[in-house]
Coordinates of C-alpha atoms and ligand atoms in Angstrom, one line a residue:
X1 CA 0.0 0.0 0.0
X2 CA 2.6 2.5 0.9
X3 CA 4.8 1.5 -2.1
X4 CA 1.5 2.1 -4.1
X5 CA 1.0 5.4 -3.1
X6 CA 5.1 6.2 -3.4
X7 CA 4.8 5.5 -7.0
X8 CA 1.4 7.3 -7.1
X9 CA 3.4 10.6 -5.5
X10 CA 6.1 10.0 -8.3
X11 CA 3.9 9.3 -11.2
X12 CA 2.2 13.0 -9.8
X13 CA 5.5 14.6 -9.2
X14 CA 6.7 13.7 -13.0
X15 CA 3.7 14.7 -14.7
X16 CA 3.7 18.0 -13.4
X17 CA 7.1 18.5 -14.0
X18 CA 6.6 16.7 -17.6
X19 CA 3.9 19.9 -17.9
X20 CA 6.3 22.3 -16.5
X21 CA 8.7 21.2 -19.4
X22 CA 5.8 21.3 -21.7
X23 CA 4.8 24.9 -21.1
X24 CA 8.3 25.8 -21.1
X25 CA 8.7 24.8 -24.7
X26 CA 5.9 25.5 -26.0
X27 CA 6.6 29.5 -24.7
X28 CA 9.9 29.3 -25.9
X29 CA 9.7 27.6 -29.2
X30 CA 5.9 28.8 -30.4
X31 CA 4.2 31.3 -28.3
X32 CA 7.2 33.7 -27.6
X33 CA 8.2 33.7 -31.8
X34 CA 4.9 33.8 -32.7
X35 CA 4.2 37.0 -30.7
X36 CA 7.5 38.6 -31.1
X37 CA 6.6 38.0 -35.3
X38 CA 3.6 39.6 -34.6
X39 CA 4.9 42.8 -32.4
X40 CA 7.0 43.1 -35.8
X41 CA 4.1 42.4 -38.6
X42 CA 1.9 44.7 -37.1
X43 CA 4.0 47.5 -37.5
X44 CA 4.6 46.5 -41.7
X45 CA 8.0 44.8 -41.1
X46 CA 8.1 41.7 -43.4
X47 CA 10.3 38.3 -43.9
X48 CA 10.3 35.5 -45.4
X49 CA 7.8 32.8 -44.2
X50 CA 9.0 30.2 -42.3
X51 CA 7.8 27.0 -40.3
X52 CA 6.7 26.4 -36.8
X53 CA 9.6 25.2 -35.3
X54 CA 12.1 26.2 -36.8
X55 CA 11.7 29.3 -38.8
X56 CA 13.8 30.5 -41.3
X57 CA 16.6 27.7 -40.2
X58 CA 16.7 25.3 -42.9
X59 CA 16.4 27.7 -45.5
X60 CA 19.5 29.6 -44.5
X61 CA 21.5 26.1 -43.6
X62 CA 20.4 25.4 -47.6
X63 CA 21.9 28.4 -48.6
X64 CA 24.9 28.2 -46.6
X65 CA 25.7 24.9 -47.7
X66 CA 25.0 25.8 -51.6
X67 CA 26.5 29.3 -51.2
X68 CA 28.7 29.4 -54.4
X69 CA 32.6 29.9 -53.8
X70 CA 34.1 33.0 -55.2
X71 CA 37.0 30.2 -56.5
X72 CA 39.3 31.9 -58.4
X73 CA 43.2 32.0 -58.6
X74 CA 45.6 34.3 -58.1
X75 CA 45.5 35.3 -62.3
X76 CA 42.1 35.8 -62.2
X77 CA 41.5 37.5 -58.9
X78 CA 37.8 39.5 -58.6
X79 CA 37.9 42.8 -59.1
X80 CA 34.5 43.1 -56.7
X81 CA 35.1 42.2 -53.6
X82 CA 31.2 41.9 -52.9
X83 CA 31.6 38.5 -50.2
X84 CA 27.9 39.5 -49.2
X85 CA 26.5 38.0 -52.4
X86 CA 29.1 35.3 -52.3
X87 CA 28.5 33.8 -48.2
X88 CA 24.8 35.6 -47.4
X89 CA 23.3 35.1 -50.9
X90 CA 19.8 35.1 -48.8
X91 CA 20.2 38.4 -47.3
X92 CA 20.6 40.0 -50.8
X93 CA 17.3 37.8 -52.4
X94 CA 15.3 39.5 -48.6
X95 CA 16.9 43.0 -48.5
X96 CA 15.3 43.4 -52.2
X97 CA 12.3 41.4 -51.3
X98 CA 11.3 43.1 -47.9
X99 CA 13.3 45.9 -47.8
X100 CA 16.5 47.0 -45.4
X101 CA 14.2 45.9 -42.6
X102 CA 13.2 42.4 -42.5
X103 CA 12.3 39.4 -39.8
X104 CA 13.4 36.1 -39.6
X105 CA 13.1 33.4 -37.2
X106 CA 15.7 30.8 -36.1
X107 CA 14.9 31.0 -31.8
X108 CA 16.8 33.5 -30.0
X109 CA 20.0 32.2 -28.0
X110 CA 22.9 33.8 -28.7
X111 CA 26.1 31.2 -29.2
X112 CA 29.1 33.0 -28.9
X113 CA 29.0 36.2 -26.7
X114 CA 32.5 37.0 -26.3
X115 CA 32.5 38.9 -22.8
X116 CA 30.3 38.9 -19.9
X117 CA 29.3 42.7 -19.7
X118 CA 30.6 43.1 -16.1
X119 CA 33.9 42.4 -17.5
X120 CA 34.1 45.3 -19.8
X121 CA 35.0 47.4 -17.1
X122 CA 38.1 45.7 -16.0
X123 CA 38.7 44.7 -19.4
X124 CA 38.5 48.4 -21.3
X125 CA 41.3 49.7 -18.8
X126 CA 43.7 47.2 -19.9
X127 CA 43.7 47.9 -23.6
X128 CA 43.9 52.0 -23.1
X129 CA 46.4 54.0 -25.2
X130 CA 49.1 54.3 -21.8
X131 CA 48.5 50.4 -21.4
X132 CA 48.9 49.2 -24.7
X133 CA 52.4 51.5 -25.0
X134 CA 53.7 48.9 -22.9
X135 CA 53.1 46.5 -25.2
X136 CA 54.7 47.4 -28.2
X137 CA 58.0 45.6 -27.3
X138 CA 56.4 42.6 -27.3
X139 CA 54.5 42.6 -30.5
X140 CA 57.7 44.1 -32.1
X141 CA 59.7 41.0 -31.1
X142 CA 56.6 38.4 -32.1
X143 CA 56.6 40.7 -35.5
X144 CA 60.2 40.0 -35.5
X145 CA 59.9 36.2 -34.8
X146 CA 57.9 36.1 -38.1
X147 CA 60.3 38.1 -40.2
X148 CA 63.1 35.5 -39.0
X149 CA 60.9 32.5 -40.0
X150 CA 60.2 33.7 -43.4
X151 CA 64.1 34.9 -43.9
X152 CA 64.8 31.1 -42.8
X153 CA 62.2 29.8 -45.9
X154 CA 63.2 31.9 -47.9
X155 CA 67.3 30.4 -47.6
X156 CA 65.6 26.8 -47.9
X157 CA 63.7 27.3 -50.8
X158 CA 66.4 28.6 -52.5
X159 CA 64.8 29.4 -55.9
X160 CA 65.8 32.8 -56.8
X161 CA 65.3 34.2 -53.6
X162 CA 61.7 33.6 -53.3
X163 CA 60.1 31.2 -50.8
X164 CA 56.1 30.2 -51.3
X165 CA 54.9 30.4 -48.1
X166 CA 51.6 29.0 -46.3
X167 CA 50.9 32.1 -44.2
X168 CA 48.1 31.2 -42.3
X169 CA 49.9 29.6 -39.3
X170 CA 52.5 32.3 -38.9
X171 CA 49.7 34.5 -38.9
X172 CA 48.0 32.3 -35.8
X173 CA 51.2 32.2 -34.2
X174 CA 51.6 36.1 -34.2
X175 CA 48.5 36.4 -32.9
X176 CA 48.6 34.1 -30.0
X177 CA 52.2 34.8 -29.0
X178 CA 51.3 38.2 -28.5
X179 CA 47.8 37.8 -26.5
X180 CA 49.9 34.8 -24.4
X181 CA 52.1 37.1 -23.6
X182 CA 50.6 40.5 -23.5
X183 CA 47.5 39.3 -21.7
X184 CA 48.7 36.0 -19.6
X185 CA 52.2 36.3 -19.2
X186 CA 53.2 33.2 -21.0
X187 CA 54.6 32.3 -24.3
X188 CA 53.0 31.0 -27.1
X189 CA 54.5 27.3 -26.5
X190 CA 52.9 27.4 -22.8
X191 CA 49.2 28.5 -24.4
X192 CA 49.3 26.5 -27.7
X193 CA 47.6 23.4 -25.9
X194 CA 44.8 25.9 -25.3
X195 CA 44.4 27.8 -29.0
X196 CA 44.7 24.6 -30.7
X197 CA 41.6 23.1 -29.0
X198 CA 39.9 26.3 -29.0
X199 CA 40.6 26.3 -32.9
X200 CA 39.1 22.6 -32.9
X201 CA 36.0 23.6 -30.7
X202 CA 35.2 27.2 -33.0
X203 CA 35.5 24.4 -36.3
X204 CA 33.5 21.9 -34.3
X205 CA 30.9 24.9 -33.1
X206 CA 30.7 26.5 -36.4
X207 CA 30.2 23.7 -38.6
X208 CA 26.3 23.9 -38.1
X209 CA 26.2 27.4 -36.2
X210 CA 22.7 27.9 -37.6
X211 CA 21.6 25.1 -35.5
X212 CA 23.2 26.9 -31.9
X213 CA 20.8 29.7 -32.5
X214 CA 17.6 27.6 -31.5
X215 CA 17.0 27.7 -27.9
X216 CA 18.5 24.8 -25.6
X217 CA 20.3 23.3 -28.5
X218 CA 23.5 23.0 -27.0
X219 CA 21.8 21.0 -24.4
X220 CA 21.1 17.8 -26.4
X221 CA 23.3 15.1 -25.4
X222 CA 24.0 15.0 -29.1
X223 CA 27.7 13.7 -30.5
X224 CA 28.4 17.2 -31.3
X225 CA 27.6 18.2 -28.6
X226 CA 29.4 15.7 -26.3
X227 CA 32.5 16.5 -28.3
X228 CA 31.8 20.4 -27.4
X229 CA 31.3 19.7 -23.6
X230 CA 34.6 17.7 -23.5
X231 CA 36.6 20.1 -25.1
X232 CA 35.3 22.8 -23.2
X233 CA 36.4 20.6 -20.1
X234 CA 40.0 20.3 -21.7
X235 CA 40.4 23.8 -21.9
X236 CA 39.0 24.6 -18.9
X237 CA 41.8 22.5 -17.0
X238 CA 44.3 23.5 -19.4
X239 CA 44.0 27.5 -18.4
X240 CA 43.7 26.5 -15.1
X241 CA 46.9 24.4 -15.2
X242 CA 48.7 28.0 -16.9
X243 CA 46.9 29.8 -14.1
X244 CA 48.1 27.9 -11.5
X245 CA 52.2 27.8 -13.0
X246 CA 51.5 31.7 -13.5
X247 CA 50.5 32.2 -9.5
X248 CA 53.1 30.0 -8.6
X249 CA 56.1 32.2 -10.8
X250 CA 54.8 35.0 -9.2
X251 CA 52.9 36.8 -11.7
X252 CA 53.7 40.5 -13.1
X253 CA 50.9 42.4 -13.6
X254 CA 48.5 41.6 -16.6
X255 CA 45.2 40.7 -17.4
X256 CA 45.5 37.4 -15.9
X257 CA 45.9 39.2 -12.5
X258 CA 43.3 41.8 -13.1
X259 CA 40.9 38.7 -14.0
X260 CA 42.3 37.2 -10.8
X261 CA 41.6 40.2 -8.7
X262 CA 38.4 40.1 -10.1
X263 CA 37.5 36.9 -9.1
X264 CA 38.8 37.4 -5.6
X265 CA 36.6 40.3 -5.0
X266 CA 33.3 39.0 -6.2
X267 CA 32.6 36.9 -3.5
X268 CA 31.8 34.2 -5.2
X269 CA 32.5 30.6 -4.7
X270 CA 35.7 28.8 -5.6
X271 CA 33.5 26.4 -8.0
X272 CA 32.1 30.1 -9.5
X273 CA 35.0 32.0 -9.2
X274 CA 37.2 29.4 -11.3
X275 CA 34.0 29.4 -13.9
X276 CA 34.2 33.5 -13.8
X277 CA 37.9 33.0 -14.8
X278 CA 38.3 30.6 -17.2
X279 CA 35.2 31.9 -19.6
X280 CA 37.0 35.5 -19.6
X281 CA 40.2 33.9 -20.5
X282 CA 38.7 31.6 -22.7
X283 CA 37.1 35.4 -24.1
X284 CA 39.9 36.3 -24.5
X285 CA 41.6 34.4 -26.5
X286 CA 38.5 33.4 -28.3
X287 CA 38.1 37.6 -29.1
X288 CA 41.7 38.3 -30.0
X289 CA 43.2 35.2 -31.5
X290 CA 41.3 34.3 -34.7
X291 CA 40.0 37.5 -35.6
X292 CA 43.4 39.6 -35.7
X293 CA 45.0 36.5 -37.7
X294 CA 42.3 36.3 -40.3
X295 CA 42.8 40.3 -40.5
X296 CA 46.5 39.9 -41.0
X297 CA 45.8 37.4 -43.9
X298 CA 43.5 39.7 -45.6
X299 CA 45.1 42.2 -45.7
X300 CA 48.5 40.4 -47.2
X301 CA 46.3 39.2 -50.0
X302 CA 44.9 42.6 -50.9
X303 CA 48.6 43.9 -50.8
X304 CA 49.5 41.2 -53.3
X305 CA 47.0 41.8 -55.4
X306 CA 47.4 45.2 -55.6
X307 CA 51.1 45.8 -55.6
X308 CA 50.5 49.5 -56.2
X309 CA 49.0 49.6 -53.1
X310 CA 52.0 47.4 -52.0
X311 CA 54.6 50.5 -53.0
X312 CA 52.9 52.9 -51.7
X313 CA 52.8 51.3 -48.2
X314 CA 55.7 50.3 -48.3
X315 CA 57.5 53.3 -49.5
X316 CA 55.7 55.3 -46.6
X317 CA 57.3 52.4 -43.8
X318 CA 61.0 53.0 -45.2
X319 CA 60.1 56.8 -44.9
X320 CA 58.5 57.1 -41.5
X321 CA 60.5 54.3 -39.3
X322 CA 64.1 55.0 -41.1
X323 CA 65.5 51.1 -40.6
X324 CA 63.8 51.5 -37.0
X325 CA 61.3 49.1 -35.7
X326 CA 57.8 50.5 -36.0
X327 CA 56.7 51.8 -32.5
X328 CA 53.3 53.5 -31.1
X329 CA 54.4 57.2 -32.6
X330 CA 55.8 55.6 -35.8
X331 CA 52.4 53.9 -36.5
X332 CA 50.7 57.1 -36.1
X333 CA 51.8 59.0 -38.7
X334 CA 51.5 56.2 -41.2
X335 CA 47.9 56.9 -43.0
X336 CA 48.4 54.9 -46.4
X337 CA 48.7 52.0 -44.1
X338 CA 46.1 52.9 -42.0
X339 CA 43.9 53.2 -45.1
X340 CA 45.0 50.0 -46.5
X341 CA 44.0 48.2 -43.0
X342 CA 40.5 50.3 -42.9
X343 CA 39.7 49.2 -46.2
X344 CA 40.6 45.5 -45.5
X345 CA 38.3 45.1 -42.2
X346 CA 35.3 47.0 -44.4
X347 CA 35.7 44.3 -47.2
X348 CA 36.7 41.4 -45.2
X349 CA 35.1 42.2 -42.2
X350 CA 35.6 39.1 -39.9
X351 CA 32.5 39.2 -37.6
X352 CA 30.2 39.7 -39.9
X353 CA 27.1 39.6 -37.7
X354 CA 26.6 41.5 -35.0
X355 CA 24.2 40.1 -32.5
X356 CA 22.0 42.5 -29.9
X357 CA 19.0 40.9 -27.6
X358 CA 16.4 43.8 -26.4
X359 CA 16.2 43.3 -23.0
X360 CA 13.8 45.7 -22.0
X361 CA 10.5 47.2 -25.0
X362 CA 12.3 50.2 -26.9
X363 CA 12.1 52.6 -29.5
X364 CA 14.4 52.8 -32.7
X365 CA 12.4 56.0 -34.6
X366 CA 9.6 54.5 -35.8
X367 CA 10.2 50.8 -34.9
X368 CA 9.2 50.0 -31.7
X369 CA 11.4 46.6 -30.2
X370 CA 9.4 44.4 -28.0
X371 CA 11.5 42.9 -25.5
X372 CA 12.8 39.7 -26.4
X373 CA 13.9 40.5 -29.7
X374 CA 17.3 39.5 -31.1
X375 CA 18.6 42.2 -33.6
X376 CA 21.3 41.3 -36.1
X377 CA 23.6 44.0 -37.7
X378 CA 24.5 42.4 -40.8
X379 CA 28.0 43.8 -40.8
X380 CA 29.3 42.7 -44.3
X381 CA 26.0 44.5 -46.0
X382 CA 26.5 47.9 -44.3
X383 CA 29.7 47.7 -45.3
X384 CA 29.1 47.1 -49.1
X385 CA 25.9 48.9 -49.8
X386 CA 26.3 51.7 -52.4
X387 CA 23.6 53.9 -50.8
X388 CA 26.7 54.2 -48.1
X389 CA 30.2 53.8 -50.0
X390 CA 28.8 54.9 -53.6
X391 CA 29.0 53.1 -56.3
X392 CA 32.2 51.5 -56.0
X393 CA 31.6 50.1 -53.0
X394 CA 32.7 46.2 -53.4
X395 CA 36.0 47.5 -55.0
X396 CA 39.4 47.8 -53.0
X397 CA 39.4 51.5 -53.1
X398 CA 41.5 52.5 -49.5
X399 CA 41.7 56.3 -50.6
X400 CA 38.0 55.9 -49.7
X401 CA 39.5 56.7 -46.2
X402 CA 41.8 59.6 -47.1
X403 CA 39.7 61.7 -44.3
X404 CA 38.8 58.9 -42.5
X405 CA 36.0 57.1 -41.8
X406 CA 33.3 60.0 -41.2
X407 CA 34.7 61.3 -44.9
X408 CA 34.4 57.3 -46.5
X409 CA 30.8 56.6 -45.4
X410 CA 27.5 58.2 -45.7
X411 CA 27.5 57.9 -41.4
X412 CA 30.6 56.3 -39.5
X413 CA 28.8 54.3 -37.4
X414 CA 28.0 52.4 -40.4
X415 CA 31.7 50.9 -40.4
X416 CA 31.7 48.6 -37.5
X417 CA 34.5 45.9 -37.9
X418 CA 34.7 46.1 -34.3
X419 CA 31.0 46.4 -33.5
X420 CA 29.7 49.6 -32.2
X421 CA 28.1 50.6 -29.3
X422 CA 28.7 49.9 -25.6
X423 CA 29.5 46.6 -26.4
X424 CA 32.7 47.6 -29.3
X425 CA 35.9 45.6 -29.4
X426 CA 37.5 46.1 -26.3
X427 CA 40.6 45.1 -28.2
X428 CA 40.2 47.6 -31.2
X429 CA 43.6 49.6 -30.4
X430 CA 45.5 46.2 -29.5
X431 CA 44.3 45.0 -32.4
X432 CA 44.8 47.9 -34.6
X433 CA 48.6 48.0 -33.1
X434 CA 49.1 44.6 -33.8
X435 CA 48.1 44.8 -37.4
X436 CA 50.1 47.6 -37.7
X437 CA 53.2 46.3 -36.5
X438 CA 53.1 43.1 -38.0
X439 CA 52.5 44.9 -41.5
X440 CA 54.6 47.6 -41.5
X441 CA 57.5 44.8 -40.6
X442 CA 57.1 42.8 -42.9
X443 CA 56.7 45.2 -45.6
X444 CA 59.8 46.6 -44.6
X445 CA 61.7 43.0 -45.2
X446 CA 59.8 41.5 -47.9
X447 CA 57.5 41.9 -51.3
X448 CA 55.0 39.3 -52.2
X449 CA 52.9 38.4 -54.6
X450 CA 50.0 35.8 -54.6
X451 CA 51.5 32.3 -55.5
X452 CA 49.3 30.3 -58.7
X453 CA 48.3 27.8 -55.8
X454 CA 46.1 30.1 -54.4
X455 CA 42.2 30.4 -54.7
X456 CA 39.6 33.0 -53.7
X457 CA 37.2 31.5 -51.5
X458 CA 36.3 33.4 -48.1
X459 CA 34.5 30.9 -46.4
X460 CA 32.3 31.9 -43.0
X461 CA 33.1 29.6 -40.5
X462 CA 32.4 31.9 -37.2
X463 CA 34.9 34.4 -38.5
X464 CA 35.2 35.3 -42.5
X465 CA 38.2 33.7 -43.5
X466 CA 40.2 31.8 -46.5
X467 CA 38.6 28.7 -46.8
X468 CA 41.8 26.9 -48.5
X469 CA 44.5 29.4 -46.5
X470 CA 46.8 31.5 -48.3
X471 CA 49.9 30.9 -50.2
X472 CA 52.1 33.5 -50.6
X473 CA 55.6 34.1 -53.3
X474 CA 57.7 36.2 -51.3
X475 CA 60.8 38.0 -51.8
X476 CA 63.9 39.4 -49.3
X477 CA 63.9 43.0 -50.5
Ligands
HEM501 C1 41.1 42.7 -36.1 C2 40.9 42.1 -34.9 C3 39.5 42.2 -34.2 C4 38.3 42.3 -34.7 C5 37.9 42.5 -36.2 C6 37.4 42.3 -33.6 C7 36.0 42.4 -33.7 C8 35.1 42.4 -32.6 C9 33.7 42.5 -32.7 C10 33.0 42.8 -34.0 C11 33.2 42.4 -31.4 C12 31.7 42.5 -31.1 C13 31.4 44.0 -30.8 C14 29.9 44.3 -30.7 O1 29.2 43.4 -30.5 O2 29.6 45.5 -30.9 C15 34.3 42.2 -30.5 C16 34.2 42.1 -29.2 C17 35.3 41.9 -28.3 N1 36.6 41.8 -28.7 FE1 37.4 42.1 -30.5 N2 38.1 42.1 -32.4 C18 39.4 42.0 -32.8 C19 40.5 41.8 -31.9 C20 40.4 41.7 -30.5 C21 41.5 41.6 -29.6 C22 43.0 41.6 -30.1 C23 41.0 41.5 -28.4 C24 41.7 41.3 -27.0 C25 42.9 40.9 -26.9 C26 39.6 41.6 -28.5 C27 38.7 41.5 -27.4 C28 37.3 41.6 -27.5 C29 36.4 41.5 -26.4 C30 36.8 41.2 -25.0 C31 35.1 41.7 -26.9 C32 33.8 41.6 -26.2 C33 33.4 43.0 -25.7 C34 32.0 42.9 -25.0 O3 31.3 42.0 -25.3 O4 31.8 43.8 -24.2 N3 39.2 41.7 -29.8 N4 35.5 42.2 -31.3

């Protein structure tokens, strides 16, 4: 009898939570959609249709997957640089179809938010103009490391002087030796465990990053998402192993610490506060590492392909650092450069959407924003629409810039490689140093030219990059 009415409190106790989980889902996946589409249809905003569940979702997977590649080699590079058209063929058929404006519906989670907004404010300190000084030295003697590596090719391949290089992993290496160092306090070697399965997780995440979007799918005990989970778990102990040899060396003060501090001061538990750091550092390097790499590749291609550009660039490094290495005043006073680099990020922006969630009902003009929403800035269109860059807008035009941005663009705000808004690139400047440095170097060292092996083909995998790398011809000057 009293087993029997156990298993009658049970029974009771599941179907009300089965309920509970019914509602929820239903709220989530139909009823919250459903009104947010009408809040929107109401006030004339239009979109394609899509089905109950899931929206909009297979129809853009379809079109990712049959997006045609740009191929092209290096002889018959395009002239239009229009990647919109080539990766987001979808948003060009609904911009015409519904206007500049339009809905669509694949859930609302956001996947990879890159910083907890609490951290911005012990982040934006570390990355201010006196700060980032500091750093120069040790992105001049990363930039430096790469210049040796390609003389050292260049003696092996031994064919006239001219080594064909595959760029892509010096780029990386740049990158992550100077956010290991800058930001942690170790070297590349001590971090690479941690970028190399944070590169395998962002390929494992972003092979079917459509599907994150839907609410609770990274919950599914699928294979996927087992693989995610463990990796996550690997990299977790791994930055906990560097944090732990960091307090032991007695650490110098860098972001690490600041994290650390952080941490300390919250309050929170040890369980919490190790969570706290390990997704900022995880930000981190997540935020800095990819996207400045991908820039750096970029904007070597565009260089190659336009060698007058090359010159020019180049001709205004010899003149302004005089055989020096390129420091913070240096890089100041080089504007063809900083043109060149503006013009790369508009073209090739890397995060090409920007995602926003209203958290509260507001008002944008005449649209009003129910709570709830998720907004995306489609970065790559602003950046190519004619009505904002003229008519020329998908060409590699970096005199656009001549008075910068405000004087390239119909409204600056429209140019947002590193977002815009309270939420911008904490790491703009760093970045922007970074770029420079590593440029201006090895412009200074070497002239290159796109090698027959390469094709066109940006690809989107959570940052715009090339899909089959890039192989460069280059030359000791
Ligand atoms: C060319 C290189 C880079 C590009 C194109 C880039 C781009 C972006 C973009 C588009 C965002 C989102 C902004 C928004 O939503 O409005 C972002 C956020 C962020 N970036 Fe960068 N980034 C770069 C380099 C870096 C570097 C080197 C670091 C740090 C070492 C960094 C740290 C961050 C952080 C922490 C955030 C999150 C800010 C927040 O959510 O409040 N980024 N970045």
């Amino acid at each position: 009898m009293e087993i029997n009415s156990f298993f009658k409190v049970l029974l009771s106790l599941i179907l009300i939570w089965l309920f509970g989980l019914f509602v929820k889902l239903y709220n989530t996946l139909i009823a919250k959609p459903l009104k947010l589409r009408l809040a929107l249809q109401k006030q004339g905003i239009r979109g394609p249709p899509g089905t109950l569940l899931l929206g909009n979702l297979l129809e853009i997977h379809n079109a990712f997957s049959h997006a045609s590649i740009a191929s092209g080699t290096s002889n018959d590079f395009p002239v239009s640089h229009n990647i919109q058209s080539i990766l987001f063929p979808f948003v060009d058929r609904w911009l015409e179809k519904y206007g500049d404006i339009f809905m669509i519906s694949i859930g609302s989670t956001q996947i990879l938010g890159v910083a907890k907004p609490e951290m911005r404010k012990i982040l934006a300190p570390e990355f201010r103009l006196e700060k980032l000084k500091g750093m120069i030295k040790l992105i001049q003697e990363a930039a430096v490391t790469v210049v040796e590596q390609w003389n050292a090719e260049i003696e092996k391949a031994a064919q006239g002087g001219i080594a064909e290089i595959h760029i892509d992993e010096y780029m990386r290496r740049f990158s992550a030796e100077v956010i290991s160092r800058t930001c942690f306090g170790s070297s590349y070697i001590e971090g690479e465990e941690i970028f190399s399965k944070l590169t395998t997780l962002w390929l494992t995440v972003s092979k079917n990053l459509e599907f994150y979007a839907i609410p609770g799918m990274r919950h599914i005990p699928t294979k996927r998402n087992r693989e995610i989970k463990a990796l996550e778990k690997e990299i977790q102990t791994s930055i906990l192993k560097v944090i732990e040899e960091r307090k032991q060396a007695g650490i110098e003060k860098n972001l690490l610490q600041t994290i650390l501090e952080a941490a300390k001061s919250s309050g929170l538990s040890q369980d919490s506060a190790n969570k706290f750091i390990v997704d900022n550092c995880k930000n981190i390097y997540l935020a800095g590492y990819e996207t400045t790499a991908v820039s750096a590749q970029w904007c070597l291609v565009l260089l190659s392909v336009y060698p007058e550009w090359q010159n020019r660039v180049r001709s205004e490094v010899i003149e302004v650092c005089k055989g020096q290495l390129p420091d913070h005043d240096m890089i100041f006073r080089m504007k063809q450069l900083t043109k060149v680099i503006n013009e790369t990020l508009r073209l090739y922006t890397p995060v090409p959407v920007l995602p926003r969630e209203a958290f509260a009902d507001m008002k944008f003009g005449d649209i009003c924003i129910p709570k709830g929403l998720n907004i995306w800035l489609l970065a790559t269109t602003l950046h190519t629409d004619p009505k904002v860059w003229g008519p020329n807008a998908n060409e590699f035009n970096p005199d656009r810039f001549e008075n910068g941005v405000a004087g390239a663009c119909t409204h600056p705000y429209l140019y947002m490689p590193f977002g815009s808004g309270v939420r911008i690139c904490v790491g703009q400047n760093f970045a922007l140093l970074e770029l420079k440095i590593l440029i201006s170097l090895l412009l200074s060292h070497f002239s290159f030219s796109l090698s027959p092996k390469y094709v066109h083909s940006p690809t989107y995998r959570v940052v715009i990059e090339p899909q089959h790398g890039v192989h460069l011809l280059v030359k000791k000057l």
